[in-house]
PDB file of C-alpha atoms in Angstrom:
ATOM      1  CA  MET F  28     -25.976  -4.223 -38.243  1.00  0.00           C
ATOM      2  CA  ARG F  29     -24.931  -3.437 -34.713  1.00  0.00           C
ATOM      3  CA  ARG F  30     -26.502  -6.660 -33.558  1.00  0.00           C
ATOM      4  CA  THR F  31     -24.559  -8.650 -36.161  1.00  0.00           C
ATOM      5  CA  VAL F  32     -21.248  -7.084 -35.121  1.00  0.00           C
ATOM      6  CA  TRP F  33     -22.027  -7.752 -31.494  1.00  0.00           C
ATOM      7  CA  LEU F  34     -22.923 -11.394 -32.272  1.00  0.00           C
ATOM      8  CA  LEU F  35     -19.719 -11.908 -34.293  1.00  0.00           C
ATOM      9  CA  LEU F  36     -17.661 -10.392 -31.499  1.00  0.00           C
ATOM     10  CA  CYS F  37     -19.272 -12.711 -28.944  1.00  0.00           C
ATOM     11  CA  LEU F  38     -18.688 -15.732 -31.170  1.00  0.00           C
ATOM     12  CA  ALA F  39     -15.053 -14.750 -31.663  1.00  0.00           C
ATOM     13  CA  LEU F  40     -14.512 -14.459 -27.926  1.00  0.00           C
ATOM     14  CA  LEU F  41     -16.383 -17.665 -27.096  1.00  0.00           C
ATOM     15  CA  PRO F  42     -13.583 -20.113 -28.031  1.00  0.00           C
ATOM     16  CA  SER F  43     -11.156 -18.248 -25.814  1.00  0.00           C
ATOM     17  CA  ALA F  44     -13.433 -19.032 -22.882  1.00  0.00           C
ATOM     18  CA  GLY F  45     -12.524 -22.636 -23.585  1.00  0.00           C
ATOM     19  CA  TRP F  46     -14.508 -25.627 -24.637  1.00  0.00           C
ATOM     20  CA  PRO F  47     -14.646 -28.530 -22.266  1.00  0.00           C
ATOM     21  CA  GLU F  48     -11.843 -31.051 -22.773  1.00  0.00           C
ATOM     22  CA  ASP F  49     -12.523 -34.464 -24.210  1.00  0.00           C
ATOM     23  CA  PRO F  50     -13.980 -36.772 -21.584  1.00  0.00           C
ATOM     24  CA  PRO F  51     -11.498 -39.122 -19.965  1.00  0.00           C
ATOM     25  CA  LYS F  52     -10.975 -42.356 -21.872  1.00  0.00           C
ATOM     26  CA  VAL F  53     -10.901 -45.361 -19.557  1.00  0.00           C
ATOM     27  CA  GLY F  54     -10.075 -48.970 -20.349  1.00  0.00           C
ATOM     28  CA  VAL F  55     -10.154 -52.193 -18.370  1.00  0.00           C
ATOM     29  CA  VAL F  56      -7.970 -55.285 -18.854  1.00  0.00           C
ATOM     30  CA  ASP F  57      -8.737 -58.716 -17.405  1.00  0.00           C
ATOM     31  CA  MET F  58      -5.182 -59.894 -16.636  1.00  0.00           C
ATOM     32  CA  GLN F  59      -6.313 -63.414 -15.716  1.00  0.00           C
ATOM     33  CA  ARG F  60      -7.925 -63.738 -19.123  1.00  0.00           C
ATOM     34  CA  VAL F  61      -4.800 -62.396 -20.840  1.00  0.00           C
ATOM     35  CA  ILE F  62      -2.647 -64.916 -18.990  1.00  0.00           C
ATOM     36  CA  GLY F  63      -5.066 -67.733 -19.792  1.00  0.00           C
ATOM     37  CA  GLU F  64      -5.773 -66.920 -23.451  1.00  0.00           C
ATOM     38  CA  SER F  65      -2.487 -65.508 -24.778  1.00  0.00           C
ATOM     39  CA  GLN F  66      -0.136 -67.875 -26.592  1.00  0.00           C
ATOM     40  CA  ILE F  67       2.659 -67.301 -24.065  1.00  0.00           C
ATOM     41  CA  GLY F  68       0.175 -67.887 -21.222  1.00  0.00           C
ATOM     42  CA  LYS F  69      -1.008 -71.152 -22.764  1.00  0.00           C
ATOM     43  CA  GLN F  70       2.583 -72.332 -23.249  1.00  0.00           C
ATOM     44  CA  ALA F  71       3.454 -71.397 -19.671  1.00  0.00           C
ATOM     45  CA  ARG F  72       0.387 -73.250 -18.385  1.00  0.00           C
ATOM     46  CA  GLU F  73       1.327 -76.385 -20.362  1.00  0.00           C
ATOM     47  CA  LYS F  74       4.886 -76.223 -19.042  1.00  0.00           C
ATOM     48  CA  PHE F  75       3.634 -75.712 -15.503  1.00  0.00           C
ATOM     49  CA  GLN F  76       1.201 -78.625 -15.802  1.00  0.00           C
ATOM     50  CA  ALA F  77       4.027 -80.878 -17.014  1.00  0.00           C
ATOM     51  CA  GLU F  78       6.156 -79.864 -14.013  1.00  0.00           C
ATOM     52  CA  PHE F  79       3.172 -80.466 -11.733  1.00  0.00           C
ATOM     53  CA  LYS F  80       2.560 -83.946 -13.180  1.00  0.00           C
ATOM     54  CA  ASN F  81       6.234 -84.882 -12.736  1.00  0.00           C
ATOM     55  CA  ALA F  82       6.238 -83.747  -9.120  1.00  0.00           C
ATOM     56  CA  GLU F  83       2.917 -85.460  -8.492  1.00  0.00           C
ATOM     57  CA  ALA F  84       4.176 -88.731 -10.010  1.00  0.00           C
ATOM     58  CA  GLU F  85       7.249 -88.769  -7.757  1.00  0.00           C
ATOM     59  CA  LEU F  86       5.171 -88.063  -4.672  1.00  0.00           C
ATOM     60  CA  LEU F  87       2.638 -90.721  -5.658  1.00  0.00           C
ATOM     61  CA  LYS F  88       5.416 -93.332  -5.874  1.00  0.00           C
ATOM     62  CA  GLU F  89       6.581 -92.447  -2.387  1.00  0.00           C
ATOM     63  CA  LYS F  90       3.016 -92.560  -1.046  1.00  0.00           C
ATOM     64  CA  GLN F  91       2.443 -95.993  -2.579  1.00  0.00           C
ATOM     65  CA  GLU F  92       5.725 -97.215  -1.082  1.00  0.00           C
ATOM     66  CA  LEU F  93       4.635 -95.939   2.343  1.00  0.00           C
ATOM     67  CA  GLU F  94       1.276 -97.686   2.008  1.00  0.00           C
ATOM     68  CA  ARG F  95       3.046-100.918   1.009  1.00  0.00           C
ATOM     69  CA  LEU F  96       5.396-100.689   4.009  1.00  0.00           C
ATOM     70  CA  LYS F  97       2.479-100.000   6.355  1.00  0.00           C
ATOM     71  CA  GLY F  98       0.628-102.992   4.924  1.00  0.00           C
ATOM     72  CA  ASP F  99       3.716-105.172   5.429  1.00  0.00           C
ATOM     73  CA  LEU F 100       4.074-103.937   8.994  1.00  0.00           C
ATOM     74  CA  ASP F 101       0.412-104.673   9.699  1.00  0.00           C
ATOM     75  CA  LYS F 102       0.681-108.186   8.227  1.00  0.00           C
ATOM     76  CA  LYS F 103       4.003-109.114   9.748  1.00  0.00           C
ATOM     77  CA  GLY F 104       3.506-107.180  12.974  1.00  0.00           C
ATOM     78  CA  ALA F 105       2.205-110.193  14.847  1.00  0.00           C
ATOM     79  CA  LEU F 106       5.262-112.242  13.872  1.00  0.00           C
ATOM     80  CA  LEU F 107       7.833-109.607  14.851  1.00  0.00           C
ATOM     81  CA  ARG F 108       9.306-109.007  18.241  1.00  0.00           C
ATOM     82  CA  ALA F 109       8.094-105.839  19.984  1.00  0.00           C
ATOM     83  CA  GLU F 110      11.463-104.129  19.540  1.00  0.00           C
ATOM     84  CA  GLU F 111      11.570-104.854  15.785  1.00  0.00           C
ATOM     85  CA  LYS F 112       7.988-103.724  15.428  1.00  0.00           C
ATOM     86  CA  GLN F 113       8.771-100.416  17.190  1.00  0.00           C
ATOM     87  CA  ASP F 114      11.843 -99.856  14.996  1.00  0.00           C
ATOM     88  CA  LEU F 115       9.848-100.450  11.825  1.00  0.00           C
ATOM     89  CA  GLY F 116       7.054 -98.214  13.135  1.00  0.00           C
ATOM     90  CA  ARG F 117       9.536 -95.385  13.831  1.00  0.00           C
ATOM     91  CA  GLN F 118      11.108 -95.812  10.376  1.00  0.00           C
ATOM     92  CA  LEU F 119       7.672 -95.686   8.815  1.00  0.00           C
ATOM     93  CA  GLN F 120       6.767 -92.546  10.790  1.00  0.00           C
ATOM     94  CA  ARG F 121      10.053 -90.874   9.795  1.00  0.00           C
ATOM     95  CA  ARG F 122       9.471 -91.680   6.129  1.00  0.00           C
ATOM     96  CA  TYR F 123       5.907 -90.430   6.414  1.00  0.00           C
ATOM     97  CA  ARG F 124       7.112 -87.111   7.929  1.00  0.00           C
ATOM     98  CA  ASP F 125       9.702 -86.853   5.147  1.00  0.00           C
ATOM     99  CA  TYR F 126       6.971 -87.512   2.617  1.00  0.00           C
ATOM    100  CA  LEU F 127       4.741 -84.785   4.106  1.00  0.00           C
ATOM    101  CA  ARG F 128       7.692 -82.369   4.095  1.00  0.00           C
ATOM    102  CA  ALA F 129       8.398 -83.250   0.458  1.00  0.00           C
ATOM    103  CA  VAL F 130       4.737 -82.618  -0.425  1.00  0.00           C
ATOM    104  CA  GLN F 131       4.864 -79.225   1.273  1.00  0.00           C
ATOM    105  CA  ILE F 132       8.162 -78.257  -0.400  1.00  0.00           C
ATOM    106  CA  SER F 133       6.867 -79.398  -3.764  1.00  0.00           C
ATOM    107  CA  GLN F 134       3.700 -77.338  -3.377  1.00  0.00           C
ATOM    108  CA  GLU F 135       5.709 -74.252  -2.388  1.00  0.00           C
ATOM    109  CA  GLU F 136       8.102 -74.671  -5.316  1.00  0.00           C
ATOM    110  CA  LEU F 137       5.238 -75.112  -7.779  1.00  0.00           C
ATOM    111  CA  ARG F 138       3.410 -72.092  -6.366  1.00  0.00           C
ATOM    112  CA  GLN F 139       6.601 -70.036  -6.632  1.00  0.00           C
ATOM    113  CA  ARG F 140       7.188 -71.238 -10.196  1.00  0.00           C
ATOM    114  CA  GLU F 141       3.606 -70.357 -11.141  1.00  0.00           C
ATOM    115  CA  ASN F 142       4.037 -66.870  -9.664  1.00  0.00           C
ATOM    116  CA  GLU F 143       7.309 -66.384 -11.574  1.00  0.00           C
ATOM    117  CA  MET F 144       5.671 -67.418 -14.847  1.00  0.00           C
ATOM    118  CA  ALA F 145       2.731 -65.090 -14.232  1.00  0.00           C
ATOM    119  CA  ALA F 146       5.074 -62.201 -13.316  1.00  0.00           C
ATOM    120  CA  GLN F 147       7.007 -62.606 -16.581  1.00  0.00           C
ATOM    121  CA  ILE F 148       3.795 -62.560 -18.576  1.00  0.00           C
ATOM    122  CA  ILE F 149       2.431 -59.586 -16.642  1.00  0.00           C
ATOM    123  CA  ASP F 150       5.610 -57.585 -17.340  1.00  0.00           C
ATOM    124  CA  GLY F 151       5.188 -58.177 -21.072  1.00  0.00           C
ATOM    125  CA  VAL F 152       1.471 -57.418 -20.934  1.00  0.00           C
ATOM    126  CA  ARG F 153       2.131 -54.196 -19.019  1.00  0.00           C
ATOM    127  CA  GLU F 154       4.309 -52.965 -21.910  1.00  0.00           C
ATOM    128  CA  VAL F 155       1.518 -53.757 -24.371  1.00  0.00           C
ATOM    129  CA  VAL F 156      -1.051 -51.964 -22.202  1.00  0.00           C
ATOM    130  CA  VAL F 157       1.148 -48.858 -22.023  1.00  0.00           C
ATOM    131  CA  GLU F 158       1.581 -48.938 -25.798  1.00  0.00           C
ATOM    132  CA  ILE F 159      -2.176 -49.197 -26.373  1.00  0.00           C
ATOM    133  CA  GLY F 160      -2.790 -46.486 -23.788  1.00  0.00           C
ATOM    134  CA  LYS F 161      -0.451 -44.055 -25.532  1.00  0.00           C
ATOM    135  CA  LYS F 162      -1.504 -44.949 -29.069  1.00  0.00           C
ATOM    136  CA  GLU F 163      -5.225 -44.678 -28.371  1.00  0.00           C
ATOM    137  CA  ALA F 164      -4.993 -41.754 -25.905  1.00  0.00           C
ATOM    138  CA  PHE F 165      -6.395 -43.502 -22.839  1.00  0.00           C
ATOM    139  CA  THR F 166      -6.500 -41.442 -19.679  1.00  0.00           C
ATOM    140  CA  LEU F 167      -6.621 -44.505 -17.436  1.00  0.00           C
ATOM    141  CA  ILE F 168      -6.387 -48.276 -17.868  1.00  0.00           C
ATOM    142  CA  LEU F 169      -7.301 -50.450 -14.890  1.00  0.00           C
ATOM    143  CA  GLY F 170      -7.073 -54.134 -14.154  1.00  0.00           C
ATOM    144  CA  GLN F 171     -10.380 -56.004 -13.988  1.00  0.00           C
ATOM    145  CA  SER F 172      -9.700 -56.907 -10.359  1.00  0.00           C
ATOM    146  CA  GLN F 173      -9.654 -53.203  -9.443  1.00  0.00           C
ATOM    147  CA  THR F 174     -13.166 -52.516 -10.687  1.00  0.00           C
ATOM    148  CA  LEU F 175     -16.499 -53.460  -9.205  1.00  0.00           C
ATOM    149  CA  TYR F 176     -18.288 -53.013 -12.496  1.00  0.00           C
ATOM    150  CA  ASN F 177     -17.348 -52.084 -16.027  1.00  0.00           C
ATOM    151  CA  GLY F 178     -19.253 -52.109 -19.271  1.00  0.00           C
ATOM    152  CA  LYS F 179     -18.076 -54.198 -22.195  1.00  0.00           C
ATOM    153  CA  ALA F 180     -17.388 -51.005 -24.175  1.00  0.00           C
ATOM    154  CA  ILE F 181     -14.308 -50.167 -22.071  1.00  0.00           C
ATOM    155  CA  ASP F 182     -12.920 -53.727 -21.935  1.00  0.00           C
ATOM    156  CA  ILE F 183      -9.714 -53.757 -24.015  1.00  0.00           C
ATOM    157  CA  THR F 184      -8.640 -57.280 -23.063  1.00  0.00           C
ATOM    158  CA  ASP F 185      -9.073 -58.635 -26.603  1.00  0.00           C
ATOM    159  CA  LYS F 186      -6.859 -55.858 -28.026  1.00  0.00           C
ATOM    160  CA  VAL F 187      -4.215 -56.559 -25.404  1.00  0.00           C
ATOM    161  CA  ILE F 188      -4.225 -60.311 -26.137  1.00  0.00           C
ATOM    162  CA  GLU F 189      -4.022 -59.701 -29.878  1.00  0.00           C
ATOM    163  CA  LEU F 190      -1.116 -57.238 -29.651  1.00  0.00           C
ATOM    164  CA  TYR F 191       0.689 -59.343 -27.037  1.00  0.00           C
ATOM    165  CA  ASN F 192       0.436 -62.421 -29.276  1.00  0.00           C
ATOM    166  CA  GLN F 193       1.637 -60.441 -32.313  1.00  0.00           C
ATOM    167  CA  ARG F 194       4.580 -59.044 -30.404  1.00  0.00           C
ATOM    168  CA  ASN F 195       5.598 -62.486 -29.159  1.00  0.00           C
ATOM    169  CA  ARG F 196       5.294 -64.063 -32.613  1.00  0.00           C
ATOM    170  CA  LYS F 197       7.773 -61.518 -33.942  1.00  0.00           C
ATOM    171  CA  ALA F 198      10.203 -61.734 -31.010  1.00  0.00           C
ATOM    172  CA  PRO F 199      11.622 -65.245 -31.716  1.00  0.00           C
ATOM    173  CA  THR F 200      12.243 -64.534 -35.411  1.00  0.00           C
ATOM    174  CA  ALA F 201      14.120 -61.324 -34.572  1.00  0.00           C
ATOM    175  CA  GLY F 202      16.471 -63.279 -32.299  1.00  0.00           C
ATOM    176  CA  ASN F 203      17.415 -65.819 -35.003  1.00  0.00           C
TER     177      ASN F 203
END
């Protein structure tokens, strides 16, 4: 009997010593995949590609014009006076420098536009990640780029894409 009382007393005091907490719950999100596979990401990519094609088409026209002018200068160069040939050569060089500058500016603008689009998507995705983290009691959620290795079991990218798409399907109808 004494043994039973002693055992019950020990068992009663055992929970007060504290059980170990739940292990930390960690998740990983592949942001590049979210950007590439979400509906908003796909729309942004299509819009960006259209802008890129427009810029590329304009630059291609200018390049073809420069090639045509160079060809004309090469053909007619023998018939022109030295002074005229130098003037045309300088004009061609100036247009070529302007073309190169336009290419560089276009590339910078497109890169900036791509970064802006990605930043907008990332802001929306971050909200979704926080929501999932709170709802499912995650201790830590990392980006794929911040991990050297992670098992498939902690990859929550599919959940993030699904919730992000759902949230963005509802958003336009709420605004109407």
